[in-house]
PDB file of C-alpha atoms in Angstrom:
ATOM      1  CA  ASP A  18     -11.181 -17.500   4.023  1.00  0.00           C
ATOM      2  CA  THR A  19      -8.406 -18.107   1.162  1.00  0.00           C
ATOM      3  CA  GLY A  20      -6.040 -19.841   3.467  1.00  0.00           C
ATOM      4  CA  VAL A  21      -3.829 -17.352   3.479  1.00  0.00           C
ATOM      5  CA  SER A  22      -3.667 -15.467   7.064  1.00  0.00           C
ATOM      6  CA  GLN A  23      -1.114 -12.488   7.552  1.00  0.00           C
ATOM      7  CA  ASP A  24      -0.308 -10.838  11.326  1.00  0.00           C
ATOM      8  CA  PRO A  25      -0.676  -8.198  12.536  1.00  0.00           C
ATOM      9  CA  ARG A  26      -3.920  -7.097  10.497  1.00  0.00           C
ATOM     10  CA  HIS A  27      -3.185  -3.594  11.548  1.00  0.00           C
ATOM     11  CA  LYS A  28       0.112  -1.777  12.709  1.00  0.00           C
ATOM     12  CA  ILE A  29       0.263   1.500  13.426  1.00  0.00           C
ATOM     13  CA  THR A  30       4.231   3.041  14.275  1.00  0.00           C
ATOM     14  CA  LYS A  31       6.138   6.176  14.478  1.00  0.00           C
ATOM     15  CA  ARG A  32       8.426   7.353  11.632  1.00  0.00           C
ATOM     16  CA  GLY A  33      11.949   5.744  11.762  1.00  0.00           C
ATOM     17  CA  GLN A  34      10.542   2.419  13.668  1.00  0.00           C
ATOM     18  CA  ASN A  35      11.047  -0.822  12.452  1.00  0.00           C
ATOM     19  CA  VAL A  36       8.246  -2.969  11.657  1.00  0.00           C
ATOM     20  CA  THR A  37       8.083  -6.650  10.814  1.00  0.00           C
ATOM     21  CA  PHE A  38       4.694  -8.344   9.383  1.00  0.00           C
ATOM     22  CA  ARG A  39       4.495 -12.485   8.727  1.00  0.00           C
ATOM     23  CA  CYS A  40       2.893 -14.318   6.049  1.00  0.00           C
ATOM     24  CA  ASP A  41       1.363 -18.159   6.624  1.00  0.00           C
ATOM     25  CA  PRO A  42       0.619 -19.038   2.763  1.00  0.00           C
ATOM     26  CA  ILE A  43      -1.617 -21.600   1.544  1.00  0.00           C
ATOM     27  CA  SER A  44       0.142 -24.716   3.177  1.00  0.00           C
ATOM     28  CA  GLU A  45       2.958 -26.889   0.791  1.00  0.00           C
ATOM     29  CA  HIS A  46       2.372 -24.260  -2.146  1.00  0.00           C
ATOM     30  CA  ASN A  47       6.422 -23.192  -3.021  1.00  0.00           C
ATOM     31  CA  ARG A  48       5.235 -19.979  -4.627  1.00  0.00           C
ATOM     32  CA  LEU A  49       4.628 -16.765  -2.129  1.00  0.00           C
ATOM     33  CA  TYR A  50       4.228 -13.126  -3.397  1.00  0.00           C
ATOM     34  CA  TRP A  51       3.899  -9.735  -1.421  1.00  0.00           C
ATOM     35  CA  TYR A  52       1.997  -6.818  -2.779  1.00  0.00           C
ATOM     36  CA  ARG A  53       1.692  -3.187  -1.464  1.00  0.00           C
ATOM     37  CA  GLN A  54      -1.423  -1.546  -1.619  1.00  0.00           C
ATOM     38  CA  THR A  55      -2.261   2.128  -1.140  1.00  0.00           C
ATOM     39  CA  LEU A  56      -5.472   4.073  -1.349  1.00  0.00           C
ATOM     40  CA  GLY A  57      -6.731   4.453  -4.969  1.00  0.00           C
ATOM     41  CA  GLN A  58      -4.567   1.931  -6.632  1.00  0.00           C
ATOM     42  CA  GLY A  59      -4.331  -1.258  -7.423  1.00  0.00           C
ATOM     43  CA  PRO A  60      -2.174  -3.875  -5.868  1.00  0.00           C
ATOM     44  CA  GLU A  61       1.861  -3.180  -7.023  1.00  0.00           C
ATOM     45  CA  PHE A  62       4.296  -6.001  -6.646  1.00  0.00           C
ATOM     46  CA  LEU A  63       7.529  -6.189  -4.472  1.00  0.00           C
ATOM     47  CA  THR A  64       8.762  -9.268  -4.446  1.00  0.00           C
ATOM     48  CA  TYR A  65       8.117 -13.138  -4.647  1.00  0.00           C
ATOM     49  CA  PHE A  66       9.122 -16.484  -3.416  1.00  0.00           C
ATOM     50  CA  GLN A  67       9.448 -19.758  -5.078  1.00  0.00           C
ATOM     51  CA  ASN A  68      10.209 -22.094  -1.917  1.00  0.00           C
ATOM     52  CA  GLU A  69      12.881 -20.194   0.296  1.00  0.00           C
ATOM     53  CA  ALA A  70      14.468 -18.581  -2.683  1.00  0.00           C
ATOM     54  CA  GLN A  71      14.061 -15.051  -3.659  1.00  0.00           C
ATOM     55  CA  LEU A  72      13.606 -14.890  -7.326  1.00  0.00           C
ATOM     56  CA  GLU A  73      12.513 -11.033  -7.927  1.00  0.00           C
ATOM     57  CA  LYS A  74      12.598  -8.258  -6.102  1.00  0.00           C
ATOM     58  CA  SER A  75      10.531  -4.904  -7.258  1.00  0.00           C
ATOM     59  CA  ARG A  76      12.583  -1.322  -7.433  1.00  0.00           C
ATOM     60  CA  LEU A  77      10.210  -0.512  -5.305  1.00  0.00           C
ATOM     61  CA  LEU A  78      11.703  -2.836  -2.623  1.00  0.00           C
ATOM     62  CA  SER A  79      14.284  -0.112  -1.220  1.00  0.00           C
ATOM     63  CA  ASP A  80      16.920  -0.775   1.013  1.00  0.00           C
ATOM     64  CA  ARG A  81      15.130  -0.219   3.946  1.00  0.00           C
ATOM     65  CA  PHE A  82      12.619  -3.224   2.741  1.00  0.00           C
ATOM     66  CA  SER A  83      14.048  -6.895   3.180  1.00  0.00           C
ATOM     67  CA  ALA A  84      11.873 -10.207   3.060  1.00  0.00           C
ATOM     68  CA  GLU A  85      12.563 -13.551   3.899  1.00  0.00           C
ATOM     69  CA  ARG A  86      11.549 -17.243   3.593  1.00  0.00           C
ATOM     70  CA  PRO A  87      14.033 -18.991   6.045  1.00  0.00           C
ATOM     71  CA  LYS A  88      12.407 -22.645   5.482  1.00  0.00           C
ATOM     72  CA  GLY A  89       9.792 -22.297   2.252  1.00  0.00           C
ATOM     73  CA  SER A  90       6.560 -22.250   4.377  1.00  0.00           C
ATOM     74  CA  PHE A  91       5.871 -18.615   6.105  1.00  0.00           C
ATOM     75  CA  SER A  92       7.622 -15.174   5.062  1.00  0.00           C
ATOM     76  CA  THR A  93       8.434 -12.022   6.862  1.00  0.00           C
ATOM     77  CA  LEU A  94       8.641  -8.365   5.450  1.00  0.00           C
ATOM     78  CA  GLU A  95      10.599  -5.877   7.585  1.00  0.00           C
ATOM     79  CA  ILE A  96      10.322  -1.993   6.860  1.00  0.00           C
ATOM     80  CA  GLN A  97      13.219  -0.400   8.935  1.00  0.00           C
ATOM     81  CA  ARG A  98      13.311   2.869   9.790  1.00  0.00           C
ATOM     82  CA  THR A  99       9.810   3.370   8.618  1.00  0.00           C
ATOM     83  CA  GLU A 100       8.758   6.460   6.535  1.00  0.00           C
ATOM     84  CA  GLN A 101       5.350   8.234   6.253  1.00  0.00           C
ATOM     85  CA  GLY A 102       5.122   6.847   2.715  1.00  0.00           C
ATOM     86  CA  ASP A 103       5.535   3.095   3.854  1.00  0.00           C
ATOM     87  CA  SER A 104       1.772   3.636   4.773  1.00  0.00           C
ATOM     88  CA  ALA A 105       0.256   0.999   2.605  1.00  0.00           C
ATOM     89  CA  MET A 106      -1.538  -2.466   2.803  1.00  0.00           C
ATOM     90  CA  TYR A 107       0.925  -4.999   2.392  1.00  0.00           C
ATOM     91  CA  LEU A 108      -0.616  -7.823   0.805  1.00  0.00           C
ATOM     92  CA  CYS A 109       0.602 -11.654   0.670  1.00  0.00           C
ATOM     93  CA  ALA A 110      -0.812 -13.986  -1.601  1.00  0.00           C
ATOM     94  CA  SER A 111      -0.192 -17.701  -3.272  1.00  0.00           C
ATOM     95  CA  PRO A 112      -1.692 -19.767  -6.094  1.00  0.00           C
ATOM     96  CA  PRO A 113      -4.978 -21.671  -4.963  1.00  0.00           C
ATOM     97  CA  GLY A 114      -3.310 -25.045  -6.128  1.00  0.00           C
ATOM     98  CA  ARG A 115      -0.397 -26.432  -7.774  1.00  0.00           C
ATOM     99  CA  ALA A 116      -1.218 -25.813 -11.414  1.00  0.00           C
ATOM    100  CA  ASP A 117      -0.103 -22.082 -12.259  1.00  0.00           C
ATOM    101  CA  THR A 118      -3.408 -20.631 -13.776  1.00  0.00           C
ATOM    102  CA  GLY A 119      -2.027 -17.040 -12.708  1.00  0.00           C
ATOM    103  CA  GLU A 120      -5.019 -16.981  -9.997  1.00  0.00           C
ATOM    104  CA  LEU A 121      -3.863 -15.803  -6.672  1.00  0.00           C
ATOM    105  CA  PHE A 122      -5.245 -16.203  -3.388  1.00  0.00           C
ATOM    106  CA  PHE A 123      -4.590 -12.949  -0.978  1.00  0.00           C
ATOM    107  CA  GLY A 124      -4.498 -12.781   2.349  1.00  0.00           C
ATOM    108  CA  GLU A 125      -6.940 -10.229   4.141  1.00  0.00           C
ATOM    109  CA  GLY A 126      -3.347  -7.716   4.390  1.00  0.00           C
ATOM    110  CA  SER A 127      -1.511  -5.909   7.121  1.00  0.00           C
ATOM    111  CA  ARG A 128      -2.423  -2.551   7.279  1.00  0.00           C
ATOM    112  CA  LEU A 129       0.665   0.395   8.231  1.00  0.00           C
ATOM    113  CA  THR A 130      -0.168   3.428   9.136  1.00  0.00           C
ATOM    114  CA  VAL A 131       3.340   5.494   9.795  1.00  0.00           C
ATOM    115  CA  LEU A 132       2.509   8.743  11.883  1.00  0.00           C
TER     116      LEU A 132
ATOM    117  CA  ARG B  28       2.996   5.599 -18.381  1.00  0.00           C
ATOM    118  CA  LYS B  29       1.042   2.331 -16.452  1.00  0.00           C
ATOM    119  CA  GLU B  30       1.524  -1.012 -17.830  1.00  0.00           C
ATOM    120  CA  VAL B  31      -2.437  -1.447 -17.037  1.00  0.00           C
ATOM    121  CA  GLU B  32      -4.669   1.236 -17.156  1.00  0.00           C
ATOM    122  CA  GLN B  33      -8.106   1.683 -16.254  1.00  0.00           C
ATOM    123  CA  ASP B  34     -10.891   4.395 -15.982  1.00  0.00           C
ATOM    124  CA  PRO B  35     -11.384   5.044 -11.707  1.00  0.00           C
ATOM    125  CA  GLY B  36     -14.406   6.087 -12.296  1.00  0.00           C
ATOM    126  CA  PRO B  37     -16.693   6.156  -9.966  1.00  0.00           C
ATOM    127  CA  PHE B  38     -19.161   4.492 -11.954  1.00  0.00           C
ATOM    128  CA  ASN B  39     -22.704   5.220 -10.185  1.00  0.00           C
ATOM    129  CA  VAL B  40     -25.388   3.318 -11.630  1.00  0.00           C
ATOM    130  CA  PRO B  41     -29.277   2.113 -11.036  1.00  0.00           C
ATOM    131  CA  GLU B  42     -30.049  -1.546 -10.455  1.00  0.00           C
ATOM    132  CA  GLY B  43     -30.709  -3.297 -13.046  1.00  0.00           C
ATOM    133  CA  ALA B  44     -28.617  -1.014 -14.988  1.00  0.00           C
ATOM    134  CA  THR B  45     -25.793  -2.880 -17.645  1.00  0.00           C
ATOM    135  CA  VAL B  46     -22.556  -1.075 -17.258  1.00  0.00           C
ATOM    136  CA  ALA B  47     -19.047  -1.769 -18.903  1.00  0.00           C
ATOM    137  CA  PHE B  48     -15.466  -1.165 -18.096  1.00  0.00           C
ATOM    138  CA  ASN B  49     -12.723  -0.698 -19.803  1.00  0.00           C
ATOM    139  CA  CYS B  50      -8.495  -1.825 -19.588  1.00  0.00           C
ATOM    140  CA  THR B  51      -5.854  -0.809 -21.564  1.00  0.00           C
ATOM    141  CA  TYR B  52      -2.557  -2.693 -21.124  1.00  0.00           C
ATOM    142  CA  SER B  53       0.905  -1.608 -22.765  1.00  0.00           C
ATOM    143  CA  ASN B  54       2.984  -5.075 -21.908  1.00  0.00           C
ATOM    144  CA  SER B  55       2.920  -6.934 -25.096  1.00  0.00           C
ATOM    145  CA  ALA B  56       4.414  -9.704 -22.605  1.00  0.00           C
ATOM    146  CA  SER B  57       1.290  -9.997 -21.012  1.00  0.00           C
ATOM    147  CA  GLN B  58      -0.043 -13.234 -21.606  1.00  0.00           C
ATOM    148  CA  SER B  59      -3.450 -13.910 -19.709  1.00  0.00           C
ATOM    149  CA  PHE B  60      -5.765 -11.400 -17.858  1.00  0.00           C
ATOM    150  CA  PHE B  61      -7.906 -11.467 -15.355  1.00  0.00           C
ATOM    151  CA  TRP B  62     -10.887  -8.976 -14.171  1.00  0.00           C
ATOM    152  CA  TYR B  63     -10.172  -9.114 -10.097  1.00  0.00           C
ATOM    153  CA  ARG B  64     -12.793  -7.975  -7.780  1.00  0.00           C
ATOM    154  CA  GLN B  65     -11.977  -5.903  -4.554  1.00  0.00           C
ATOM    155  CA  ASP B  66     -14.689  -4.835  -1.494  1.00  0.00           C
ATOM    156  CA  CYS B  67     -13.899  -1.607   0.536  1.00  0.00           C
ATOM    157  CA  ARG B  68     -11.218  -2.792   2.738  1.00  0.00           C
ATOM    158  CA  LYS B  69     -11.316  -6.257   1.482  1.00  0.00           C
ATOM    159  CA  GLU B  70      -8.430  -8.221  -0.316  1.00  0.00           C
ATOM    160  CA  PRO B  71      -8.847  -8.411  -4.162  1.00  0.00           C
ATOM    161  CA  LYS B  72     -10.477 -12.127  -5.620  1.00  0.00           C
ATOM    162  CA  LEU B  73     -10.648 -13.071  -8.738  1.00  0.00           C
ATOM    163  CA  LEU B  74     -13.470 -12.871 -10.655  1.00  0.00           C
ATOM    164  CA  MET B  75     -13.128 -14.101 -13.912  1.00  0.00           C
ATOM    165  CA  SER B  76     -10.704 -15.302 -16.860  1.00  0.00           C
ATOM    166  CA  VAL B  77     -10.458 -13.617 -20.095  1.00  0.00           C
ATOM    167  CA  TYR B  78     -10.071 -15.277 -23.223  1.00  0.00           C
ATOM    168  CA  SER B  79      -9.822 -14.538 -26.449  1.00  0.00           C
ATOM    169  CA  SER B  80     -12.524 -15.630 -28.256  1.00  0.00           C
ATOM    170  CA  GLY B  81     -14.843 -13.756 -25.265  1.00  0.00           C
ATOM    171  CA  ASN B  82     -16.387 -14.810 -22.200  1.00  0.00           C
ATOM    172  CA  GLU B  83     -19.271 -15.298 -20.346  1.00  0.00           C
ATOM    173  CA  ASP B  84     -20.677 -15.981 -16.305  1.00  0.00           C
ATOM    174  CA  GLY B  85     -23.769 -15.132 -15.975  1.00  0.00           C
ATOM    175  CA  ARG B  86     -24.535 -11.794 -15.622  1.00  0.00           C
ATOM    176  CA  PHE B  87     -20.604 -11.009 -16.533  1.00  0.00           C
ATOM    177  CA  THR B  88     -19.220 -10.792 -19.969  1.00  0.00           C
ATOM    178  CA  ALA B  89     -15.140 -10.037 -20.748  1.00  0.00           C
ATOM    179  CA  GLN B  90     -13.439  -9.404 -23.836  1.00  0.00           C
ATOM    180  CA  LEU B  91     -10.078  -9.294 -24.866  1.00  0.00           C
ATOM    181  CA  ASN B  92      -8.871  -7.675 -28.063  1.00  0.00           C
ATOM    182  CA  ARG B  93      -5.029  -8.096 -28.398  1.00  0.00           C
ATOM    183  CA  ALA B  94      -4.692  -6.647 -31.268  1.00  0.00           C
ATOM    184  CA  SER B  95      -5.690  -3.467 -29.828  1.00  0.00           C
ATOM    185  CA  GLN B  96      -4.354  -3.966 -26.001  1.00  0.00           C
ATOM    186  CA  TYR B  97      -8.169  -3.757 -24.753  1.00  0.00           C
ATOM    187  CA  ILE B  98      -9.968  -5.581 -22.401  1.00  0.00           C
ATOM    188  CA  SER B  99     -13.438  -4.957 -21.045  1.00  0.00           C
ATOM    189  CA  LEU B 100     -15.925  -6.263 -18.689  1.00  0.00           C
ATOM    190  CA  LEU B 101     -20.027  -6.012 -19.049  1.00  0.00           C
ATOM    191  CA  ILE B 102     -22.220  -6.578 -16.132  1.00  0.00           C
ATOM    192  CA  ARG B 103     -25.689  -6.982 -16.769  1.00  0.00           C
ATOM    193  CA  ASP B 104     -28.828  -6.254 -14.598  1.00  0.00           C
ATOM    194  CA  SER B 105     -26.438  -5.124 -11.697  1.00  0.00           C
ATOM    195  CA  LYS B 106     -26.944  -5.794  -8.011  1.00  0.00           C
ATOM    196  CA  LEU B 107     -26.594  -3.808  -5.105  1.00  0.00           C
ATOM    197  CA  SER B 108     -23.935  -6.567  -3.974  1.00  0.00           C
ATOM    198  CA  ASP B 109     -21.830  -5.739  -7.396  1.00  0.00           C
ATOM    199  CA  SER B 110     -20.630  -2.344  -5.505  1.00  0.00           C
ATOM    200  CA  ALA B 111     -16.776  -2.656  -5.414  1.00  0.00           C
ATOM    201  CA  THR B 112     -13.493  -1.970  -7.469  1.00  0.00           C
ATOM    202  CA  TYR B 113     -13.145  -4.097 -10.282  1.00  0.00           C
ATOM    203  CA  LEU B 114      -9.358  -4.557 -11.002  1.00  0.00           C
ATOM    204  CA  CYS B 115      -7.959  -5.611 -14.375  1.00  0.00           C
ATOM    205  CA  VAL B 116      -5.222  -7.553 -14.263  1.00  0.00           C
ATOM    206  CA  GLY B 117      -2.419  -9.149 -16.954  1.00  0.00           C
ATOM    207  CA  LEU B 118       0.052 -11.848 -16.122  1.00  0.00           C
ATOM    208  CA  VAL B 119       3.202 -12.191 -17.430  1.00  0.00           C
ATOM    209  CA  SER B 120       5.555 -15.099 -17.423  1.00  0.00           C
ATOM    210  CA  GLY B 121       9.181 -15.134 -17.086  1.00  0.00           C
ATOM    211  CA  GLY B 122       9.949 -18.279 -15.584  1.00  0.00           C
ATOM    212  CA  TYR B 123       7.146 -17.687 -13.158  1.00  0.00           C
ATOM    213  CA  ASN B 124       3.922 -15.850 -13.156  1.00  0.00           C
ATOM    214  CA  LYS B 125       3.743 -11.968 -12.075  1.00  0.00           C
ATOM    215  CA  LEU B 126       0.336 -10.456 -11.795  1.00  0.00           C
ATOM    216  CA  ILE B 127       0.204  -6.772 -12.994  1.00  0.00           C
ATOM    217  CA  PHE B 128      -2.854  -4.868 -11.257  1.00  0.00           C
ATOM    218  CA  GLY B 129      -4.566  -1.669 -12.865  1.00  0.00           C
ATOM    219  CA  ALA B 130      -5.922   1.012 -10.227  1.00  0.00           C
ATOM    220  CA  GLY B 131      -9.132  -0.477 -10.649  1.00  0.00           C
ATOM    221  CA  THR B 132     -12.267   1.242 -11.743  1.00  0.00           C
ATOM    222  CA  ARG B 133     -14.814   1.534  -9.122  1.00  0.00           C
ATOM    223  CA  LEU B 134     -18.572   0.545  -9.478  1.00  0.00           C
ATOM    224  CA  ALA B 135     -21.624   1.972  -7.365  1.00  0.00           C
ATOM    225  CA  VAL B 136     -24.791   0.417  -7.502  1.00  0.00           C
ATOM    226  CA  HIS B 137     -27.694   2.184  -6.030  1.00  0.00           C
ATOM    227  CA  PRO B 138     -31.667   1.411  -5.753  1.00  0.00           C
TER     228      PRO B 138
END
């Protein structure tokens, strides 16, 4: 257990529906990342939070995607009007300690299937 | 061109074999490198950092050649439990650290 928890673990939805994923990172850590992974690919960076501030957002995140971290603790990733191409594993990660060594602990991910 | 490129494999090797994975990176701003391991349908986990001088952790040896922008991972005496996908990762620092992952190399060790 890395200490990073994600919910739900699996989500099946129909095209056009909205979905929201939640991430609870390692407690008291101010840095949180979202990545997306599709079959046969490595994780791709989506966005980064330092406390409640979203400091970077990848061009992969279209305007249908929004991420928040309102109190600098848990984070949510919402996808509006889902498309089949959104089917992927959405991974949340945070560093294991306060020192920035570059290591990230990932949650088990939220797997999205858009029908 | 992807920032971190790897041979996707799969590499099918017998137990006890030595296997080597290679990785190239194109972003010269990448300051540090890592190998992560990902088991099927699981999250990636750090395997080891990669240092310019080369470093070893048990049966695993990692090498970095900054001039050639090349990273390698050598696994000796392969075990069945080594079967996984190995992700080459570069770290870019610009106020905060961001990991850039390769697509991964799949390893299957058979009896």
